[in-house]
Coordinates of C-alpha atoms in Angstrom, one line a residue:
X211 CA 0.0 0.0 0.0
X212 CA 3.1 2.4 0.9
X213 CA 4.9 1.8 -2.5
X214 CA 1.5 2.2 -4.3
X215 CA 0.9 5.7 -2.7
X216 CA 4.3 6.5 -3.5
X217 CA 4.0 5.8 -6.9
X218 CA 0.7 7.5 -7.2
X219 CA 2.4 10.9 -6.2
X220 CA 5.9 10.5 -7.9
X221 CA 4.3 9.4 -11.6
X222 CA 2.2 12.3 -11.2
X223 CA 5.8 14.7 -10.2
X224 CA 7.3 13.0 -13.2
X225 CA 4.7 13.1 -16.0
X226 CA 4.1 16.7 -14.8
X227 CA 7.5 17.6 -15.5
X228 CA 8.3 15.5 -18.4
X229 CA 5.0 16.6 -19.9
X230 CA 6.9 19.8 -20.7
X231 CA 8.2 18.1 -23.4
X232 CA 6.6 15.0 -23.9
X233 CA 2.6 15.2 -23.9
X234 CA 3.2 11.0 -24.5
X235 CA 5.3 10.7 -21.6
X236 CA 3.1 12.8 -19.4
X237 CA 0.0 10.4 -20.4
X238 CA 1.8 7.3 -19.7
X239 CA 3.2 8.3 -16.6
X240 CA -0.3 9.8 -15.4
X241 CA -2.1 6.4 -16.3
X242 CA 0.4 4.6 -14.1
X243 CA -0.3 6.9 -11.1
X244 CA -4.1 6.2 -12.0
X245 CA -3.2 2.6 -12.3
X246 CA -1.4 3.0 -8.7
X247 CA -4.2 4.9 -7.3
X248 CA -7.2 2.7 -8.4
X249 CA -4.8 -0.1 -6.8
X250 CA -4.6 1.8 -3.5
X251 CA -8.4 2.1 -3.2
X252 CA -8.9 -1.9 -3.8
X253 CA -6.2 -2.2 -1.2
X254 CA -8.0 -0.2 1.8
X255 CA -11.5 -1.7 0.5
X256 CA -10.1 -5.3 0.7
X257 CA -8.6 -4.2 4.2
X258 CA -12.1 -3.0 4.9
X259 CA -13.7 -6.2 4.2
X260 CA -11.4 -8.7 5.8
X261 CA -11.7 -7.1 9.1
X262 CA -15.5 -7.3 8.7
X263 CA -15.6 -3.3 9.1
X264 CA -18.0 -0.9 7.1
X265 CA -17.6 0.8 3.5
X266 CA -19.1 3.9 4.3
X267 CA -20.3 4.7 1.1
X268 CA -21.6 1.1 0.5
X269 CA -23.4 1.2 3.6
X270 CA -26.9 3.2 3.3
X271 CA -27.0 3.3 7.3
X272 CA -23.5 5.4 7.1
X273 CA -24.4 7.4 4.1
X274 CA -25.0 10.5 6.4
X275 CA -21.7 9.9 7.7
X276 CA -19.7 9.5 4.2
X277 CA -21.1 12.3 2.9
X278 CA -19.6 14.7 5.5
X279 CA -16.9 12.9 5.3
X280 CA -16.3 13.8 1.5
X281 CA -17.4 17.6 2.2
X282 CA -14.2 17.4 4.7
X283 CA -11.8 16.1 2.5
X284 CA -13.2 18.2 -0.7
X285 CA -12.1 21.1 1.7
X286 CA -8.8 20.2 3.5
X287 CA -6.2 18.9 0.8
X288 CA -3.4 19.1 3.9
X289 CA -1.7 16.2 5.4
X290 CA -1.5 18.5 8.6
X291 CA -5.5 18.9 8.4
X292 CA -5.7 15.1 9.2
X293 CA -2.7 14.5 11.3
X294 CA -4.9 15.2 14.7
X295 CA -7.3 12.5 13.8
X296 CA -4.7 10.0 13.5
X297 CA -4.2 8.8 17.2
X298 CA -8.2 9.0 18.0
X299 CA -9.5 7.6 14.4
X300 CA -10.3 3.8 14.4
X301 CA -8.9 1.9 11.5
X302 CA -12.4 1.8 10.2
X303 CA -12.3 5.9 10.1
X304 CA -8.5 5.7 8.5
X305 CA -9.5 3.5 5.9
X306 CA -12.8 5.6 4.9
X307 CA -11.3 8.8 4.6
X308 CA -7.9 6.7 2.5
X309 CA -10.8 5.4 -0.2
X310 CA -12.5 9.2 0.0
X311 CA -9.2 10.8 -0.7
X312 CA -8.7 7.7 -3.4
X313 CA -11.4 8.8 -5.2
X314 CA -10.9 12.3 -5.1
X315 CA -7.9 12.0 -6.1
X316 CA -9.1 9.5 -9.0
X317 CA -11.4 12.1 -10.3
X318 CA -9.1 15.0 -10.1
X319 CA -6.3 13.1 -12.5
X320 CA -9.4 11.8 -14.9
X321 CA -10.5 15.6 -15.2
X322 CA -7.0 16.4 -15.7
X323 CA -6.1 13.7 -18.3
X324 CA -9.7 14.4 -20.2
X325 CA -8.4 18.4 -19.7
X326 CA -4.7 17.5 -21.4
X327 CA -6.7 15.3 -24.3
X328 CA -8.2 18.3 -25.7
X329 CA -5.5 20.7 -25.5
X330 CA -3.7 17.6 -27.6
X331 CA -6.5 17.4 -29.9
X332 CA -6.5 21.3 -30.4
X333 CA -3.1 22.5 -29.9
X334 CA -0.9 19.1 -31.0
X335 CA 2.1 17.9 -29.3
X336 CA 5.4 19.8 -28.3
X337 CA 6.9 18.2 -31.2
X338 CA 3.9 19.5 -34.1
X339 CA 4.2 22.7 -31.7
X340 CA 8.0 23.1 -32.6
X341 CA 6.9 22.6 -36.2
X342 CA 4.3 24.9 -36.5
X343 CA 6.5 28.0 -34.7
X344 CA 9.4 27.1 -37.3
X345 CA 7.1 27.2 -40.2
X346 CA 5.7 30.1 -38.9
X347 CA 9.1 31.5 -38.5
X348 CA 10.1 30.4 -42.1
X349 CA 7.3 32.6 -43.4
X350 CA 8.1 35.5 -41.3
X351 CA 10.9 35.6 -42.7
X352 CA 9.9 34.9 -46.6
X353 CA 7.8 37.8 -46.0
X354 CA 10.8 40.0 -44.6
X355 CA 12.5 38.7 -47.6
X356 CA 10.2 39.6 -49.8
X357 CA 9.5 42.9 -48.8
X358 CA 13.6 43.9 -48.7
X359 CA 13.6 42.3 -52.4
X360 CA 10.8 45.1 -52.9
X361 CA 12.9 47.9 -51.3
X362 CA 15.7 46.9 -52.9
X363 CA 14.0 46.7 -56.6
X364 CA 12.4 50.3 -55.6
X365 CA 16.2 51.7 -54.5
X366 CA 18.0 50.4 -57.6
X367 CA 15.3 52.1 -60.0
X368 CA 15.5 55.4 -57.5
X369 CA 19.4 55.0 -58.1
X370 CA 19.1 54.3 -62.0
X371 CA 17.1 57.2 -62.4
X372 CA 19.2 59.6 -60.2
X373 CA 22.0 58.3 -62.9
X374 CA 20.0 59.2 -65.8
X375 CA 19.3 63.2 -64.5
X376 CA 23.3 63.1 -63.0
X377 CA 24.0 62.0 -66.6
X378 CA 21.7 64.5 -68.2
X379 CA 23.1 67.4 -66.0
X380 CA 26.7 66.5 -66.8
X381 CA 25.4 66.9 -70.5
X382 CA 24.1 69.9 -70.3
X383 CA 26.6 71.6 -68.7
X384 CA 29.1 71.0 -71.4

């Protein structure tokens, strides 16, 4: 349960971080920490069920009591929020407010993986990205091209034609 926690919060620091340059990465990595997480949550619910104690949210007679439970933990993302608790809370209380935070924690990384599909979708990859700003770049600068081809066209008549009334001076002054 310790190592699938732990990989649940270092998959999402790593495919956070190597999503800066690899939207692939980042997805792969994120669906492992979702992988870890859902694993996490059968873990406490199997703990809950050997020890013959109650899934709050399974139990209709304890609804009441999940459902303040969730508005809790939808308002205190702290460990320190929930370190007081730990000395007084029965393992059937640990274990409930584990799967709450499970699931919140599931729904937060599928809004964020359903979030990161569409910006894909719309914006492409870092790689198409990279593309797109050097093509834009390359026709930046056929259009500065262009233009200086103009200027230059338009300065080499000016200059042909300042020849032509030199030349036309010169010949009427002798």
């Amino acid at each position: 349960m310790v190592q699938a926690a732990r990989s649940v919060k270092q998959n999402i620091a790593e495919g956070l971080t190597d999503g800066q340059t690899s939207f692939e990465t980042e997805i792969k990595l994120m669906g492992i920490a979702k992988g870890s997480n859902q694993e996490l949550l059968e873990d406490y619910q199997d703990y809950l069920k050997k020890h013959g104690l109650n899934d709050w949210a399974k139990a209709e007679h304890l609804r009441q009591r999940y459902d303040k439970l969730l508005a809790y933990c939808r308002t205190h993302n702290d460990l320190a929020y929930y370190e007081p608790f730990f000395a007084k809370w029965t393992d059937e209380e640990m274990a409930n407010t584990a799967i709450s935070l499970c699931h919140m924690v599931d729904k937060a990384m599928t809004t964020f993986m359903e979030k990161r599909d569409r910006e894909f979708v719309e914006e492409g990859g870092v790689r198409e990205r990279m593309t797109a700003a050097r093509l834009d770049m390359r026709g930046t600068q056929k259009q500065i091209i262009a233009q200086q081809e103009q200027e230059i066209a338009a300065l080499k008549a000016r200059i042909a034609a300042l020849e032509r009334e030199i030349a036309a001076l010169k010949g009427g002054m002798t």
